[in-house]
C-alpha positions as a printed Julia matrix, in Angstrom:
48×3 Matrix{Float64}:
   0.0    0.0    0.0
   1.17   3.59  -0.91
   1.7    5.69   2.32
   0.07   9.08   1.79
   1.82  12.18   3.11
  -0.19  14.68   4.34
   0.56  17.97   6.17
  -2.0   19.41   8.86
  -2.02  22.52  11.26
  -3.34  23.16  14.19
  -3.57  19.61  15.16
  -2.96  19.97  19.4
  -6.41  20.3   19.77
 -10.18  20.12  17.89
 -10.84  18.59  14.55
  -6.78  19.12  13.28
  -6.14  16.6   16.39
  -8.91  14.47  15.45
  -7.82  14.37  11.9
  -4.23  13.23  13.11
  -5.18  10.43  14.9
  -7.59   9.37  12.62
  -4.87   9.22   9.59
  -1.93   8.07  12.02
  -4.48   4.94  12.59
  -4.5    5.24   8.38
  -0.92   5.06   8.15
  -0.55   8.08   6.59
   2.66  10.01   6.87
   1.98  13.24   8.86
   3.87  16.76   8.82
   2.21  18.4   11.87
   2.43  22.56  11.94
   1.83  23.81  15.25
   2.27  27.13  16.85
   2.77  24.83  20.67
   5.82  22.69  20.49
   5.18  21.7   23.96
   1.6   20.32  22.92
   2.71  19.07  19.45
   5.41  16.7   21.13
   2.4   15.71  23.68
   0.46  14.45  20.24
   3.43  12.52  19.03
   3.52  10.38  22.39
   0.33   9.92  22.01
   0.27   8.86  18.45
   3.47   6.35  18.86
């Protein structure tokens, strides 16, 4: 299967977070753009 990259902001909270998970669990290849590093490396755990 191809692995789709796909980049998405705000994703440390709302639908952008909801859309990360939900293509994480797709296998998708994710470029996250935050303006919160802190919260953006809280998503990553969370997503490994």
């Amino acid at each position: 299967m191809l692995m789709k990259n796909v980049l998405i902001t705000g994703t440390t909270s709302g639908i952008g977070y909801e859309t990360a998970i939900g293509l994480a669990q797709q296998n998708c290849h994710l470029f996250l753009a935050n303006r919160s590093e802190e919260k953006t490396k809280e998503l990553i755990q969370h997503l490994s």
